[in-house]
């Protein structure tokens, strides 16, 4: 994972309402597709070296958003550090699983799938699916599908960056020339995710 200079803005502070809505759609779709108890997106705050719950669907969605924990902790920390996805079908046998932290979230899963959110050479965060349906826990194809959702989440963050880069500082209102730019692409992505969510699983 590449290191940013101290002056760079953290990924967490870069999230705007549109990107937040896209990330919520990603976790909702991931939870539905994998038949999971919960799904979360953690974003990496590089300055604080912490992971932050940014979007949650299912167990914990009412109170976990905004909660922080060390970026080198647990399986999410391993995924951020390695940049590789992981499936753990039996967390009771995983030395990397931080059971104490899981208890503090009021939900201790039996199985977990996780994939990094990658943009360029940077790991922006992690997408996790907790207690997915049994058939999803040992399939490389399912891990590839999870990685696809993680790429969608990274795309949402990139589009937020694009919006800021093209917006005019003197006028905070959306500019008409954004209709065919990042905002339009973001809305198209959101609609695609909603379509998948509404389709039979």
mmCIF file of C-alpha atoms in Angstrom:
data_model
loop_
_atom_site.group_PDB
_atom_site.id
_atom_site.type_symbol
_atom_site.label_atom_id
_atom_site.label_comp_id
_atom_site.label_asym_id
_atom_site.label_seq_id
_atom_site.Cartn_x
_atom_site.Cartn_y
_atom_site.Cartn_z
ATOM 1 C CA UNK A 1 0.000 0.000 0.000
ATOM 2 C CA UNK A 2 1.420 3.378 -0.925
ATOM 3 C CA UNK A 3 1.900 6.051 1.725
ATOM 4 C CA UNK A 4 0.546 9.572 1.346
ATOM 5 C CA UNK A 5 2.419 12.638 2.481
ATOM 6 C CA UNK A 6 1.241 14.247 5.711
ATOM 7 C CA UNK A 7 -0.421 17.078 3.838
ATOM 8 C CA UNK A 8 -2.767 14.902 1.799
ATOM 9 C CA UNK A 9 -6.467 14.858 2.629
ATOM 10 C CA UNK A 10 -7.736 11.613 4.133
ATOM 11 C CA UNK A 11 -10.072 9.405 2.111
ATOM 12 C CA UNK A 12 -12.705 9.683 4.838
ATOM 13 C CA UNK A 13 -13.015 13.460 4.572
ATOM 14 C CA UNK A 14 -13.336 13.130 0.788
ATOM 15 C CA UNK A 15 -16.731 11.404 0.948
ATOM 16 C CA UNK A 16 -19.602 13.612 -0.198
ATOM 17 C CA UNK A 17 -23.363 12.815 -0.023
ATOM 18 C CA UNK A 18 -23.501 11.276 -3.512
ATOM 19 C CA UNK A 19 -20.543 8.979 -2.811
ATOM 20 C CA UNK A 20 -22.107 8.097 0.533
ATOM 21 C CA UNK A 21 -25.320 7.073 -1.200
ATOM 22 C CA UNK A 22 -23.361 4.956 -3.682
ATOM 23 C CA UNK A 23 -21.480 3.229 -0.865
ATOM 24 C CA UNK A 24 -24.749 2.480 0.931
ATOM 25 C CA UNK A 25 -26.063 0.914 -2.279
ATOM 26 C CA UNK A 26 -22.910 -1.210 -2.564
ATOM 27 C CA UNK A 27 -23.314 -2.674 0.937
ATOM 28 C CA UNK A 28 -27.052 -3.245 0.429
ATOM 29 C CA UNK A 29 -26.465 -5.079 -2.858
ATOM 30 C CA UNK A 30 -23.563 -7.103 -1.449
ATOM 31 C CA UNK A 31 -25.625 -8.180 1.558
ATOM 32 C CA UNK A 32 -28.541 -9.217 -0.681
ATOM 33 C CA UNK A 33 -26.431 -11.077 -3.260
ATOM 34 C CA UNK A 34 -24.463 -13.076 -0.663
ATOM 35 C CA UNK A 35 -27.422 -13.695 1.640
ATOM 36 C CA UNK A 36 -25.428 -12.155 4.491
ATOM 37 C CA UNK A 37 -26.350 -10.949 7.964
ATOM 38 C CA UNK A 38 -24.461 -7.691 7.412
ATOM 39 C CA UNK A 39 -22.178 -5.847 5.034
ATOM 40 C CA UNK A 40 -19.894 -2.883 5.689
ATOM 41 C CA UNK A 41 -17.536 -0.496 3.955
ATOM 42 C CA UNK A 42 -14.588 0.757 6.001
ATOM 43 C CA UNK A 43 -12.577 3.698 4.688
ATOM 44 C CA UNK A 44 -8.933 4.228 5.523
ATOM 45 C CA UNK A 45 -8.021 7.427 7.332
ATOM 46 C CA UNK A 46 -4.327 7.438 6.471
ATOM 47 C CA UNK A 47 -3.465 10.389 8.697
ATOM 48 C CA UNK A 48 -4.877 8.681 11.802
ATOM 49 C CA UNK A 49 -4.004 5.150 10.592
ATOM 50 C CA UNK A 50 -7.563 4.076 11.340
ATOM 51 C CA UNK A 51 -10.413 2.363 9.516
ATOM 52 C CA UNK A 52 -13.820 4.050 9.729
ATOM 53 C CA UNK A 53 -17.243 2.477 9.247
ATOM 54 C CA UNK A 54 -18.621 4.511 6.325
ATOM 55 C CA UNK A 55 -21.629 2.415 5.220
ATOM 56 C CA UNK A 56 -23.390 -0.502 6.924
ATOM 57 C CA UNK A 57 -26.289 -2.727 5.897
ATOM 58 C CA UNK A 58 -27.879 -5.188 8.304
ATOM 59 C CA UNK A 59 -26.607 -5.827 11.821
ATOM 60 C CA UNK A 60 -25.197 -2.638 13.345
ATOM 61 C CA UNK A 61 -26.398 -0.222 10.678
ATOM 62 C CA UNK A 62 -28.142 1.974 13.257
ATOM 63 C CA UNK A 63 -25.012 2.812 15.268
ATOM 64 C CA UNK A 64 -21.742 1.713 13.625
ATOM 65 C CA UNK A 65 -21.313 4.392 10.924
ATOM 66 C CA UNK A 66 -18.494 6.699 11.961
ATOM 67 C CA UNK A 67 -16.923 4.282 14.429
ATOM 68 C CA UNK A 68 -13.121 3.926 14.140
ATOM 69 C CA UNK A 69 -10.574 1.219 14.905
ATOM 70 C CA UNK A 70 -6.832 0.720 14.228
ATOM 71 C CA UNK A 71 -6.034 0.129 10.565
ATOM 72 C CA UNK A 72 -3.807 -2.843 11.388
ATOM 73 C CA UNK A 73 -6.474 -4.609 13.451
ATOM 74 C CA UNK A 74 -8.268 -7.828 12.534
ATOM 75 C CA UNK A 75 -9.024 -9.209 9.103
ATOM 76 C CA UNK A 76 -9.947 -5.792 7.698
ATOM 77 C CA UNK A 77 -6.499 -4.588 8.738
ATOM 78 C CA UNK A 78 -4.871 -7.551 6.997
ATOM 79 C CA UNK A 79 -6.820 -6.831 3.791
ATOM 80 C CA UNK A 80 -5.833 -3.129 3.866
ATOM 81 C CA UNK A 81 -2.171 -4.001 4.419
ATOM 82 C CA UNK A 82 -1.982 -6.805 1.852
ATOM 83 C CA UNK A 83 -4.360 -5.418 -0.756
ATOM 84 C CA UNK A 84 -5.749 -8.959 -1.180
ATOM 85 C CA UNK A 85 -9.286 -10.312 -0.668
ATOM 86 C CA UNK A 86 -10.004 -13.025 1.902
ATOM 87 C CA UNK A 87 -12.690 -15.562 2.797
ATOM 88 C CA UNK A 88 -12.730 -17.105 6.277
ATOM 89 C CA UNK A 89 -15.370 -19.832 6.549
ATOM 90 C CA UNK A 90 -14.741 -20.477 10.269
ATOM 91 C CA UNK A 91 -13.658 -17.419 12.244
ATOM 92 C CA UNK A 92 -13.186 -19.480 15.409
ATOM 93 C CA UNK A 93 -10.040 -20.874 13.746
ATOM 94 C CA UNK A 94 -8.694 -17.531 12.505
ATOM 95 C CA UNK A 95 -5.836 -15.958 14.454
ATOM 96 C CA UNK A 96 -6.344 -12.712 12.520
ATOM 97 C CA UNK A 97 -9.962 -12.270 13.643
ATOM 98 C CA UNK A 98 -10.342 -9.647 16.396
ATOM 99 C CA UNK A 99 -13.105 -11.247 18.468
ATOM 100 C CA UNK A 100 -13.017 -8.583 21.184
ATOM 101 C CA UNK A 101 -13.672 -5.840 18.642
ATOM 102 C CA UNK A 102 -16.482 -7.889 17.074
ATOM 103 C CA UNK A 103 -18.106 -8.235 20.506
ATOM 104 C CA UNK A 104 -17.952 -4.456 20.910
ATOM 105 C CA UNK A 105 -20.048 -4.091 17.734
ATOM 106 C CA UNK A 106 -22.720 -6.369 19.266
ATOM 107 C CA UNK A 107 -22.324 -8.949 16.478
ATOM 108 C CA UNK A 108 -19.780 -11.791 16.362
ATOM 109 C CA UNK A 109 -20.009 -13.503 12.949
ATOM 110 C CA UNK A 110 -19.065 -17.110 12.210
ATOM 111 C CA UNK A 111 -17.763 -16.388 8.704
ATOM 112 C CA UNK A 112 -16.520 -13.393 6.782
ATOM 113 C CA UNK A 113 -15.587 -12.256 3.282
ATOM 114 C CA UNK A 114 -13.495 -9.139 2.695
ATOM 115 C CA UNK A 115 -12.065 -7.329 -0.328
ATOM 116 C CA UNK A 116 -9.956 -4.159 -0.634
ATOM 117 C CA UNK A 117 -11.229 -0.957 -2.254
ATOM 118 C CA UNK A 118 -8.413 -0.139 -4.672
ATOM 119 C CA UNK A 119 -7.922 2.941 -6.854
ATOM 120 C CA UNK A 120 -4.670 3.021 -8.776
ATOM 121 C CA UNK A 121 -1.960 1.908 -6.351
ATOM 122 C CA UNK A 122 -3.887 3.023 -3.246
ATOM 123 C CA UNK A 123 -6.033 0.920 -0.937
ATOM 124 C CA UNK A 124 -8.921 3.203 0.039
ATOM 125 C CA UNK A 125 -10.647 0.822 2.422
ATOM 126 C CA UNK A 126 -12.340 -2.567 2.767
ATOM 127 C CA UNK A 127 -15.700 -4.119 1.867
ATOM 128 C CA UNK A 128 -16.783 -6.861 4.281
ATOM 129 C CA UNK A 129 -19.677 -9.315 4.150
ATOM 130 C CA UNK A 130 -20.492 -11.009 7.467
ATOM 131 C CA UNK A 131 -22.061 -14.457 7.756
ATOM 132 C CA UNK A 132 -22.718 -14.930 4.033
ATOM 133 C CA UNK A 133 -24.817 -17.893 2.911
ATOM 134 C CA UNK A 134 -22.844 -21.176 3.267
ATOM 135 C CA UNK A 135 -22.454 -21.668 -0.482
ATOM 136 C CA UNK A 136 -20.612 -18.339 -0.747
ATOM 137 C CA UNK A 137 -17.947 -19.162 1.821
ATOM 138 C CA UNK A 138 -15.606 -21.412 -0.138
ATOM 139 C CA UNK A 139 -16.021 -20.344 -3.759
ATOM 140 C CA UNK A 140 -13.350 -18.450 -5.669
ATOM 141 C CA UNK A 141 -16.115 -17.239 -7.976
ATOM 142 C CA UNK A 142 -17.890 -15.625 -5.033
ATOM 143 C CA UNK A 143 -14.653 -13.945 -3.974
ATOM 144 C CA UNK A 144 -14.304 -12.529 -7.485
ATOM 145 C CA UNK A 145 -17.860 -11.203 -7.229
ATOM 146 C CA UNK A 146 -17.065 -9.544 -3.903
ATOM 147 C CA UNK A 147 -13.994 -7.945 -5.480
ATOM 148 C CA UNK A 148 -16.300 -6.551 -8.198
ATOM 149 C CA UNK A 149 -18.463 -4.868 -5.549
ATOM 150 C CA UNK A 150 -15.318 -3.474 -3.938
ATOM 151 C CA UNK A 151 -14.323 -1.964 -7.287
ATOM 152 C CA UNK A 152 -17.775 -0.353 -7.489
ATOM 153 C CA UNK A 153 -17.234 1.197 -4.071
ATOM 154 C CA UNK A 154 -13.806 2.503 -5.110
ATOM 155 C CA UNK A 155 -15.436 3.933 -8.235
ATOM 156 C CA UNK A 156 -17.922 5.818 -6.051
ATOM 157 C CA UNK A 157 -15.033 7.418 -4.169
ATOM 158 C CA UNK A 158 -13.206 8.271 -7.394
ATOM 159 C CA UNK A 159 -16.328 9.918 -8.789
ATOM 160 C CA UNK A 160 -16.571 12.029 -5.645
ATOM 161 C CA UNK A 161 -12.988 13.170 -6.256
ATOM 162 C CA UNK A 162 -13.865 13.961 -9.891
ATOM 163 C CA UNK A 163 -16.832 16.059 -8.800
ATOM 164 C CA UNK A 164 -14.686 18.135 -6.490
ATOM 165 C CA UNK A 165 -12.015 18.571 -9.145
ATOM 166 C CA UNK A 166 -14.481 19.846 -11.743
ATOM 167 C CA UNK A 167 -16.650 21.965 -9.433
ATOM 168 C CA UNK A 168 -16.129 25.742 -9.479
ATOM 169 C CA UNK A 169 -15.045 26.986 -6.035
ATOM 170 C CA UNK A 170 -16.808 30.313 -6.479
ATOM 171 C CA UNK A 171 -20.197 28.634 -6.832
ATOM 172 C CA UNK A 172 -21.035 25.630 -4.613
ATOM 173 C CA UNK A 173 -24.136 24.780 -6.670
ATOM 174 C CA UNK A 174 -23.789 21.948 -9.237
ATOM 175 C CA UNK A 175 -22.704 23.346 -12.572
ATOM 176 C CA UNK A 176 -24.793 22.490 -15.676
ATOM 177 C CA UNK A 177 -21.682 21.115 -17.392
ATOM 178 C CA UNK A 178 -21.567 18.291 -14.796
ATOM 179 C CA UNK A 179 -24.647 16.710 -16.380
ATOM 180 C CA UNK A 180 -22.470 14.663 -18.740
ATOM 181 C CA UNK A 181 -19.560 14.359 -16.335
ATOM 182 C CA UNK A 182 -18.845 12.668 -13.004
ATOM 183 C CA UNK A 183 -22.283 13.292 -11.487
ATOM 184 C CA UNK A 184 -24.008 11.645 -14.442
ATOM 185 C CA UNK A 185 -21.691 8.619 -14.252
ATOM 186 C CA UNK A 186 -22.243 8.350 -10.508
ATOM 187 C CA UNK A 187 -26.016 8.426 -10.885
ATOM 188 C CA UNK A 188 -25.816 5.766 -13.620
ATOM 189 C CA UNK A 189 -23.767 3.563 -11.304
ATOM 190 C CA UNK A 190 -26.256 4.043 -8.478
ATOM 191 C CA UNK A 191 -29.150 3.084 -10.760
ATOM 192 C CA UNK A 192 -27.294 -0.064 -11.889
ATOM 193 C CA UNK A 193 -26.732 -1.090 -8.276
ATOM 194 C CA UNK A 194 -30.369 -0.489 -7.392
ATOM 195 C CA UNK A 195 -31.446 -2.634 -10.369
ATOM 196 C CA UNK A 196 -29.291 -5.520 -9.150
ATOM 197 C CA UNK A 197 -30.697 -5.165 -5.632
ATOM 198 C CA UNK A 198 -34.276 -5.370 -6.933
ATOM 199 C CA UNK A 199 -33.577 -8.420 -9.098
ATOM 200 C CA UNK A 200 -34.337 -11.923 -7.742
ATOM 201 C CA UNK A 201 -31.312 -13.411 -5.980
#
